[in-house]
Tab-separated table of C-alpha atoms and ligand atoms in Angstrom:
chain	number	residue	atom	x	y	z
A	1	UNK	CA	0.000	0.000	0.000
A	2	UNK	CA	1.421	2.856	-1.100
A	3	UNK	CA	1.528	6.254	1.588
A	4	UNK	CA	0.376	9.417	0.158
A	5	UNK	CA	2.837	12.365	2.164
A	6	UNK	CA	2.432	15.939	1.871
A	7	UNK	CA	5.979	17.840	2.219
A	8	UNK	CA	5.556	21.381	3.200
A	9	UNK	CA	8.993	22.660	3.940
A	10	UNK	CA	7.749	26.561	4.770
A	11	UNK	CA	10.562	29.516	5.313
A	12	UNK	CA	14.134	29.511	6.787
A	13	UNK	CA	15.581	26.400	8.062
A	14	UNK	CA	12.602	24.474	7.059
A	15	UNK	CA	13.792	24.475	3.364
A	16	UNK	CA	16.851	22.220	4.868
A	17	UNK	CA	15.339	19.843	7.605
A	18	UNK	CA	12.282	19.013	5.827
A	19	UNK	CA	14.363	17.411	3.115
A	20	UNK	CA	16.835	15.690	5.039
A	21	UNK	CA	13.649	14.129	7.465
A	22	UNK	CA	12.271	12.757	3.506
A	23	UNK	CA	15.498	11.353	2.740
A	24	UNK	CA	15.592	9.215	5.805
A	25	UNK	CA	12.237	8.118	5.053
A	26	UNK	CA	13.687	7.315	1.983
A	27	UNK	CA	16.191	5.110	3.097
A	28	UNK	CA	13.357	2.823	4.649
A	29	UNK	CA	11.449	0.107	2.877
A	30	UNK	CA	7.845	1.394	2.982
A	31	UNK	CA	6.092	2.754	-0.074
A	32	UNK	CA	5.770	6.725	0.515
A	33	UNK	CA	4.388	8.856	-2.254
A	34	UNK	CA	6.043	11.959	-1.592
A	35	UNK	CA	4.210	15.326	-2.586
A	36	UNK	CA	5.806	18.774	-1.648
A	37	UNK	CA	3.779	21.793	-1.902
A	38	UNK	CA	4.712	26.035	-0.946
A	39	UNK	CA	3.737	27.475	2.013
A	40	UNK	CA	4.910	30.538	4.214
A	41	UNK	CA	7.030	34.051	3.705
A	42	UNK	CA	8.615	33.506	0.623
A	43	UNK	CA	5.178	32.570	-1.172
A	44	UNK	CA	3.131	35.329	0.209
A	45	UNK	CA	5.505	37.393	-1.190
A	46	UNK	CA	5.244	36.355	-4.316
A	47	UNK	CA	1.453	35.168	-4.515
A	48	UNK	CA	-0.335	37.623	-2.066
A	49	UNK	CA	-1.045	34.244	-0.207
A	50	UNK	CA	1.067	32.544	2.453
A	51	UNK	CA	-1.097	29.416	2.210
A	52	UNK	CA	-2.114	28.238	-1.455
A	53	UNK	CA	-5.415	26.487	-1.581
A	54	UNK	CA	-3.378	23.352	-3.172
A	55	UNK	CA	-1.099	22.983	-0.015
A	56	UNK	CA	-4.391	23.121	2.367
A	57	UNK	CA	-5.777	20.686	-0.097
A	58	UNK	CA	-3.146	18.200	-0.539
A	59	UNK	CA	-2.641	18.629	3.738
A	60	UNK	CA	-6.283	17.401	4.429
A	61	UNK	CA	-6.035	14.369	1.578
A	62	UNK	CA	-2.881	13.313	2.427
A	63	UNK	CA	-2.355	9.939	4.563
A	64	UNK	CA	0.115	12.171	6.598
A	65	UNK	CA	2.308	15.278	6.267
A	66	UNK	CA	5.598	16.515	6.802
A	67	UNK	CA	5.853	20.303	8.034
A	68	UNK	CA	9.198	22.536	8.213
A	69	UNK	CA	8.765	25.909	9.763
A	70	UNK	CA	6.591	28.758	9.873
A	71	UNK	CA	7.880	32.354	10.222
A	72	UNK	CA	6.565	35.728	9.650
A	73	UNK	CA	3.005	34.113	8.499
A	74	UNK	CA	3.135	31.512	11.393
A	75	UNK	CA	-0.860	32.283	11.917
A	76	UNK	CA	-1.778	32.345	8.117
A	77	UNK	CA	0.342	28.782	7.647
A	78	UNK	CA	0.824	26.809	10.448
A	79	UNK	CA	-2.887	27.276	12.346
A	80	UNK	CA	-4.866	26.530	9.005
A	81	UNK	CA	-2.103	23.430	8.407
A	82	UNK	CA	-3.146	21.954	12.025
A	83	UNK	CA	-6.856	22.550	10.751
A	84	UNK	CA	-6.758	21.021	7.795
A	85	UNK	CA	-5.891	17.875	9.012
A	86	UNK	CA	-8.494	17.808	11.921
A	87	UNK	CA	-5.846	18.103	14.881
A	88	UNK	CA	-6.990	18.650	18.157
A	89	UNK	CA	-3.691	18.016	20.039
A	90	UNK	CA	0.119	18.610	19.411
A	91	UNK	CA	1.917	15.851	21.230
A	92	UNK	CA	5.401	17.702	21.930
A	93	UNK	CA	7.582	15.038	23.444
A	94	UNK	CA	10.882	17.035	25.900
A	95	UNK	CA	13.713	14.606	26.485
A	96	UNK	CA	17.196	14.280	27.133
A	97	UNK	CA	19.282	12.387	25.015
A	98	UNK	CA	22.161	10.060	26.325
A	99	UNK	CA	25.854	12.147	25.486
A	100	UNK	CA	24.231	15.384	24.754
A	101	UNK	CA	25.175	18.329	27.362
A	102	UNK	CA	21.920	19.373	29.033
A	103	UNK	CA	20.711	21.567	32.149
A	104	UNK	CA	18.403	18.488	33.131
A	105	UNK	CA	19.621	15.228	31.316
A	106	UNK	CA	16.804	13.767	33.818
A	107	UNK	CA	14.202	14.924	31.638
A	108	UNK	CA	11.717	12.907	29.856
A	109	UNK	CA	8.319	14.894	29.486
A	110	UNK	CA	5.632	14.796	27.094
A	111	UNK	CA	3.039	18.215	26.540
A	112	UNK	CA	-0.225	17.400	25.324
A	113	UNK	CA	-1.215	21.021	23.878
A	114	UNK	CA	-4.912	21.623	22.931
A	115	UNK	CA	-4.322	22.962	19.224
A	116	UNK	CA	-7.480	24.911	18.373
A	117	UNK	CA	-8.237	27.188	20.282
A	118	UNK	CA	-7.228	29.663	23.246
A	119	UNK	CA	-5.280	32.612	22.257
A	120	UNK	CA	-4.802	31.158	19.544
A	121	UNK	CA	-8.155	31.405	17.890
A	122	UNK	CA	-7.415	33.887	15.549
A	123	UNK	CA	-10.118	36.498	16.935
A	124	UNK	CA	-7.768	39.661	17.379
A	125	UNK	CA	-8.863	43.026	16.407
A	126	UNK	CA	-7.112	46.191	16.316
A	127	UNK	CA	-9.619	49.241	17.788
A	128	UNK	CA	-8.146	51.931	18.029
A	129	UNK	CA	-4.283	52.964	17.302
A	130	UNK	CA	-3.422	52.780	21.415
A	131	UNK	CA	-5.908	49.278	22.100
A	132	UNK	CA	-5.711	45.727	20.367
A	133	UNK	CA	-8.057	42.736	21.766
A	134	UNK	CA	-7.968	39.205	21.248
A	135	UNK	CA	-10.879	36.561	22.531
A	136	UNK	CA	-9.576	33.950	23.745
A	137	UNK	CA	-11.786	31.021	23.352
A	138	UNK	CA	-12.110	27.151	25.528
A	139	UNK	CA	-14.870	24.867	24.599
A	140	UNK	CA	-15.965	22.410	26.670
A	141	UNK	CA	-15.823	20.001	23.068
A	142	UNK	CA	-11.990	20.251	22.737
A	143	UNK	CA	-11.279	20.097	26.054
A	144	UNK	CA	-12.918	16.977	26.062
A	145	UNK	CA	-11.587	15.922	22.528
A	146	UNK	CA	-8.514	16.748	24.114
A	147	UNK	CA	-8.969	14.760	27.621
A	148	UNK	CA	-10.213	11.803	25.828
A	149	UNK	CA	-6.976	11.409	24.279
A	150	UNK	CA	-5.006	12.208	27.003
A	151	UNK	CA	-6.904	9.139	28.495
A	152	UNK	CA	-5.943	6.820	26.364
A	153	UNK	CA	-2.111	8.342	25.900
A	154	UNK	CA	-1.713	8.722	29.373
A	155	UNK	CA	-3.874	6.009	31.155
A	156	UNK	CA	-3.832	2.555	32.656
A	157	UNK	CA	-3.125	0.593	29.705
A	158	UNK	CA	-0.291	3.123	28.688
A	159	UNK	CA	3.411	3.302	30.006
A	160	UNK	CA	2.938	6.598	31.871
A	161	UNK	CA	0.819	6.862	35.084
A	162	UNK	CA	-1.905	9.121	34.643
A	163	UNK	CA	-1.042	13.249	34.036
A	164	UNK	CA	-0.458	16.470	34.832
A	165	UNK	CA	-3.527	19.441	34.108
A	166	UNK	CA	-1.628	23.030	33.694
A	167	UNK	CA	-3.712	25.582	33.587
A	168	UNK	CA	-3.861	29.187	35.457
A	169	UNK	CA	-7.707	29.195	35.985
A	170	UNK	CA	-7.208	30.851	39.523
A	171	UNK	CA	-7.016	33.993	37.284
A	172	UNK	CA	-8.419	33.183	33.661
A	173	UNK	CA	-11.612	31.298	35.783
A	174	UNK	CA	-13.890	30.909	33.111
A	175	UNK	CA	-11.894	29.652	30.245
A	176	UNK	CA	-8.904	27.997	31.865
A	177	UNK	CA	-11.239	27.351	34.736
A	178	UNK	CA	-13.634	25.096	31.854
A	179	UNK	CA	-10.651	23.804	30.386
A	180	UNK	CA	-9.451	22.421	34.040
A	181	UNK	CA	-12.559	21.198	35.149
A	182	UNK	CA	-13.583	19.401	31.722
A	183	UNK	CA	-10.249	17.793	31.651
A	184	UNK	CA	-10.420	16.516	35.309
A	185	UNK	CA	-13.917	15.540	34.867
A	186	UNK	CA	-13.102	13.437	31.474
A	187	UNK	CA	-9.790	11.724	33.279
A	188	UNK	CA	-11.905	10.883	36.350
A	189	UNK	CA	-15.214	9.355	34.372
A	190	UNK	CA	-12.195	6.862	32.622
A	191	UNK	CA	-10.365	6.205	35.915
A	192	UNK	CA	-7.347	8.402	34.710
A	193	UNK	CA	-5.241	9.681	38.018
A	194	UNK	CA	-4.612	13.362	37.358
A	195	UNK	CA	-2.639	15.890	39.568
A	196	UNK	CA	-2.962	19.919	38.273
A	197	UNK	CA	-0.408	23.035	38.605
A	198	UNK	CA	-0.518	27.048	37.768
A	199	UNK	CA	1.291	27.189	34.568
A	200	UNK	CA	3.463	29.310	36.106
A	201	UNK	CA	4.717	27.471	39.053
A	202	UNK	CA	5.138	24.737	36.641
A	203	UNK	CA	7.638	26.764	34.780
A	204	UNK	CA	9.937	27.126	37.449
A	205	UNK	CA	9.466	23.433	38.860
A	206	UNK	CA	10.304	22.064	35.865
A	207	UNK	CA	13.523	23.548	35.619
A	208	UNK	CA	14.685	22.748	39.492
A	209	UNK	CA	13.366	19.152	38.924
A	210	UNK	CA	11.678	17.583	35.406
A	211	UNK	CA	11.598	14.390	37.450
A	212	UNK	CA	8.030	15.918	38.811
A	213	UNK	CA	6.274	15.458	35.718
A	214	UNK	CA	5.800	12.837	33.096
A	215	UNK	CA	2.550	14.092	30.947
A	216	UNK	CA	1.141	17.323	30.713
A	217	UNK	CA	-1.775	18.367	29.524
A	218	UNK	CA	-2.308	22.081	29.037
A	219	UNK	CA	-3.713	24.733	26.630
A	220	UNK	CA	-2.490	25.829	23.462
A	221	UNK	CA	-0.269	28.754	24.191
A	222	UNK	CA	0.979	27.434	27.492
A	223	UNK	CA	1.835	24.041	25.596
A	224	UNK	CA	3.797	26.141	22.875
A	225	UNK	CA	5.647	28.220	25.509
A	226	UNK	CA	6.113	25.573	27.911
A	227	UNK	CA	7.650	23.121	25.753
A	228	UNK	CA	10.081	25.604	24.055
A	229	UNK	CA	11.317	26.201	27.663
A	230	UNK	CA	11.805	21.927	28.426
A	231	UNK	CA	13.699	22.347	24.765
A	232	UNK	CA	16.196	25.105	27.199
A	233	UNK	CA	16.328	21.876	29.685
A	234	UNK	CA	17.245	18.945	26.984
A	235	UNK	CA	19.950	21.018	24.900
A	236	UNK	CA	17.804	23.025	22.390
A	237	UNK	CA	14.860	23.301	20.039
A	238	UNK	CA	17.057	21.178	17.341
A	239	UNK	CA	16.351	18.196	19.220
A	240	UNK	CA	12.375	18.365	19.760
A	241	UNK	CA	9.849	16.914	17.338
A	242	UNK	CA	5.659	17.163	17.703
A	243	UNK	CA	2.729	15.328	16.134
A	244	UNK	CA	-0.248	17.285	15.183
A	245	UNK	CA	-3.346	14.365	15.754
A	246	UNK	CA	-6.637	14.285	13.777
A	247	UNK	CA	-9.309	11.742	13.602
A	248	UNK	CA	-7.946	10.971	10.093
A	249	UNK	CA	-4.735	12.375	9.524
A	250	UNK	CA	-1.835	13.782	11.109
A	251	UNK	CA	1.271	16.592	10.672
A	252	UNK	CA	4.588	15.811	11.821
A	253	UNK	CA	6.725	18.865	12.792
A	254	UNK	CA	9.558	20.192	14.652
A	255	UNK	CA	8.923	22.369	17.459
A	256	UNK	CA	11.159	24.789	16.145
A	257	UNK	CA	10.584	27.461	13.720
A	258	UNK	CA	12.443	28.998	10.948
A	259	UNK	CA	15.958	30.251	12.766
A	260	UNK	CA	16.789	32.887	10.364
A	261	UNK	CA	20.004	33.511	12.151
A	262	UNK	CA	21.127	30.051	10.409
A	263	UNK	CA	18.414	29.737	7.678
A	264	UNK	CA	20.848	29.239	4.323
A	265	UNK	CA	23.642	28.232	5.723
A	266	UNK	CA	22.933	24.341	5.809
A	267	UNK	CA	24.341	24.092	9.648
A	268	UNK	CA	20.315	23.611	10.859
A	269	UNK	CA	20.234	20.315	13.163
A	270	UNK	CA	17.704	17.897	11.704
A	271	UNK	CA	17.147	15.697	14.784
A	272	UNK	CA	14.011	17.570	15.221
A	273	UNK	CA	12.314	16.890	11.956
A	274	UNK	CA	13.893	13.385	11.275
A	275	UNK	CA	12.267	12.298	15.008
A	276	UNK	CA	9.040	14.147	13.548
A	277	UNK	CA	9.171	11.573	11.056
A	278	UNK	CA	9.738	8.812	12.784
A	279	UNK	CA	6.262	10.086	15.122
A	280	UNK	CA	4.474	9.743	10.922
A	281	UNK	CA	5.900	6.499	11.134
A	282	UNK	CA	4.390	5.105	14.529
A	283	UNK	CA	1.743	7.322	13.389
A	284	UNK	CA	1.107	4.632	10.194
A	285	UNK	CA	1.868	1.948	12.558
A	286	UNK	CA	5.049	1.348	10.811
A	287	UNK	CA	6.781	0.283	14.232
A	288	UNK	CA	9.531	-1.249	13.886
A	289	UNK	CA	10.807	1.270	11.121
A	290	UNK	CA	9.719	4.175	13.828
A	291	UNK	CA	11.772	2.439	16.448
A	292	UNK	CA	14.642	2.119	13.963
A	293	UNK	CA	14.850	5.888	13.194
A	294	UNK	CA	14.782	6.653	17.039
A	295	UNK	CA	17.620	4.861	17.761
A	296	UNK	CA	19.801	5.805	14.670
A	297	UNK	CA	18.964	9.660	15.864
A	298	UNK	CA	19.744	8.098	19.728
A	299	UNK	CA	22.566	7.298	18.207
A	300	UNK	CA	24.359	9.820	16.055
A	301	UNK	CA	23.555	12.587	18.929
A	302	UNK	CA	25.532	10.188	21.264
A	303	UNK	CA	28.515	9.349	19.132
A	304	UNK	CA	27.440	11.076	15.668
A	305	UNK	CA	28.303	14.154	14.028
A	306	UNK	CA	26.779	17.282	15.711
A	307	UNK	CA	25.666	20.203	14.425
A	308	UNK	CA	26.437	23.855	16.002
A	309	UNK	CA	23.502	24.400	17.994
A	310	UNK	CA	24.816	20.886	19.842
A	311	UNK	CA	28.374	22.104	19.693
A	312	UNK	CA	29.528	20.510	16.669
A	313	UNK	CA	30.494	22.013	13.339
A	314	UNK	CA	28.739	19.242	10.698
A	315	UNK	CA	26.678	20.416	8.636
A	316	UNK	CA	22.628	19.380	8.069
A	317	UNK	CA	23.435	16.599	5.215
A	318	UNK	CA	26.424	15.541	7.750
A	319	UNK	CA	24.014	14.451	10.398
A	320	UNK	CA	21.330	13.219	7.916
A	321	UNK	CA	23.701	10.604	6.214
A	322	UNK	CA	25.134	9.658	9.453
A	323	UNK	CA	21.522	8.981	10.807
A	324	UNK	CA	21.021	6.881	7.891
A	325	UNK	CA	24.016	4.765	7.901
A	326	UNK	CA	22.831	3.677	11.610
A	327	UNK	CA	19.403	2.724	10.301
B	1	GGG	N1	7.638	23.973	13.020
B	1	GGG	C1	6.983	24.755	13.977
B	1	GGG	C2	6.944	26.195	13.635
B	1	GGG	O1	6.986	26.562	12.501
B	1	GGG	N2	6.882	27.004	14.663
B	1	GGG	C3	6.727	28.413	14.533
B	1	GGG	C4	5.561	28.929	15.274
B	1	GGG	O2	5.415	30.122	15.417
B	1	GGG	N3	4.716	28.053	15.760
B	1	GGG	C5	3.539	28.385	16.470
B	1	GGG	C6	2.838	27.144	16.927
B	1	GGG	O3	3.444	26.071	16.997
B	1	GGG	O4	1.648	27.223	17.236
């Protein structure tokens, strides 16, 4: 059966990772039909529109899709990508890897991020030169969508033991307040042990001890800040991948975004996007081919050419062929 797979490399460093991640696919022995498609700065630029209807087409057909970075038109790309394909949650897995030089090599974390809604629901309006607004919006639909999930990722018949609700509904009552007490009531009805924490006390527990916290569920801008800061605690954003999950589909990502500081220069660490793809992989319940591309990344960051960001000076293709000569 052959894979249809959307490749939507966006701006900046995603024009380098996104590649490399296909070429490891590549390397595997499952049939992939790979389609790549424009999205982001440079096509706005040139179109009027940072998001051709093709790419938001081929996105929501797709069996799965591969996503680079987003940049300047983050909310005009990324947002409608996550939509397309149905997701409700952005699994951002945090962990250290063995021989890599982190502030807490303890950690192993996992954010479940609600991914349509809260500040992030696009209803901002500018008033009046000196005042902007922005609605920020919790249903008691994707909370659930979003619990139910968590259940299941995060309960009994799972390795991890039960999880964590962030939230900060002792001052945002009504919306966080909804999304805490939907998500408790959702975990309890399925016999899912939960514990809960102010978003930001969990910031600074986190960093004097990961070892607190396994699975977190928390709303969407909290899950996006959050787990850039757990990226500070493993050794950087190069190393942490996400999986955008729909009923039908998914979209496989790094956390990252476009690093224009690096973008061109072909130094941009691919561990993010090549563990992205091994998530599409377990994703299509190719297992053992998932499991393969973990440890090949497991093990080029431990003995492996490394990239600047990890203190190296390889370049992007440098890491990607020495990732798939471990496979
Ligand atoms: N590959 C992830 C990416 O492009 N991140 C840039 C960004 O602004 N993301 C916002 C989000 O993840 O919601």
């Amino acid at each position: 059966m052959t894979h249809e797979i959307a490749v939507i490399p966006g701006d900046g460093i995603g024009q380098e990772v996104t590649p490399a991640a296909v070429e490891v696919l590549e390397a595997l022995d499952v049939d992939f039909s790979f389609t790549e498609a424009e999205a982001g700065d440079a096509v706005k630029e040139a179109t009027g529109e940072a998001l051709p209807d093709e790419t938001y087409e081929l996105a929501a057909t797709a069996d799965a899709t591969l996503f680079g970075a987003a940049g300047k038109t983050a909310a005009d790309v990324i947002l409608p990508l996550r939509e397309a394909v149905g997701s409700f949650v952005n699994i951002r897995p945090a962990k250290a890897y063995p021989g890599i030089d982190a502030v807490r090599p303890e950690t192993d974390l996992v954010f479940l991020r609600e991914n349509t809604e809260g500040v992030y629901s696009g209803h901002e309006d500018r008033l009046t030169e000196d005042v902007a607004t922005l609605t920020r919006v919790t249903t008691q639909s994707a909370s659930e969508q979003l619990a139910e999930f968590a259940c299941e990722y995060a309960g009994p018949e799972s390795d991890h033991d039960g999880f964590t609700i962030a939230h900060k509904a002792n001052v945002m009552r009504e919306t966080d307040g909804l999304f805490r007490d939907t998500v408790a009531e959702v975990a309890a009805d399925n016999g899912v042990d939960t514990d809960e924490v102010l978003i930001d006390a969990f910031a600074t527990k986190v960093c004097l001890d990961p070892t607190q916290f396994d699975v977190i569920v928390c709303p969407n801008l909290a899950g996006d800040v959050l787990s850039d800061l757990a990226a500070g605690l493993v050794g950087g954003l190069g190393l942490l991948p996400s999986a955008n999950i729909g009923p039908d589909r998914g979209l496989f990502e790094p956390v990252h975004g476009t690093a224009p500081d690096i973008a061109g220069e072909g130094v941009a660490n691919p561990a993010a996007t090549i563990i992205s793809a091994a998530m599409l992989l377990e994703y299509l319940e190719y297992d053992e081919e998932a499991a393969a591309v973990h440890a090949a990344v497991e093990e080029t960051l431990a003995d492996g050419p490394r990239t600047p960001d990890l203190g190296g000076e390889a370049s992007t293709t440098d890491v990607t062929a020495a990732v798939i000569e471990r496979l």
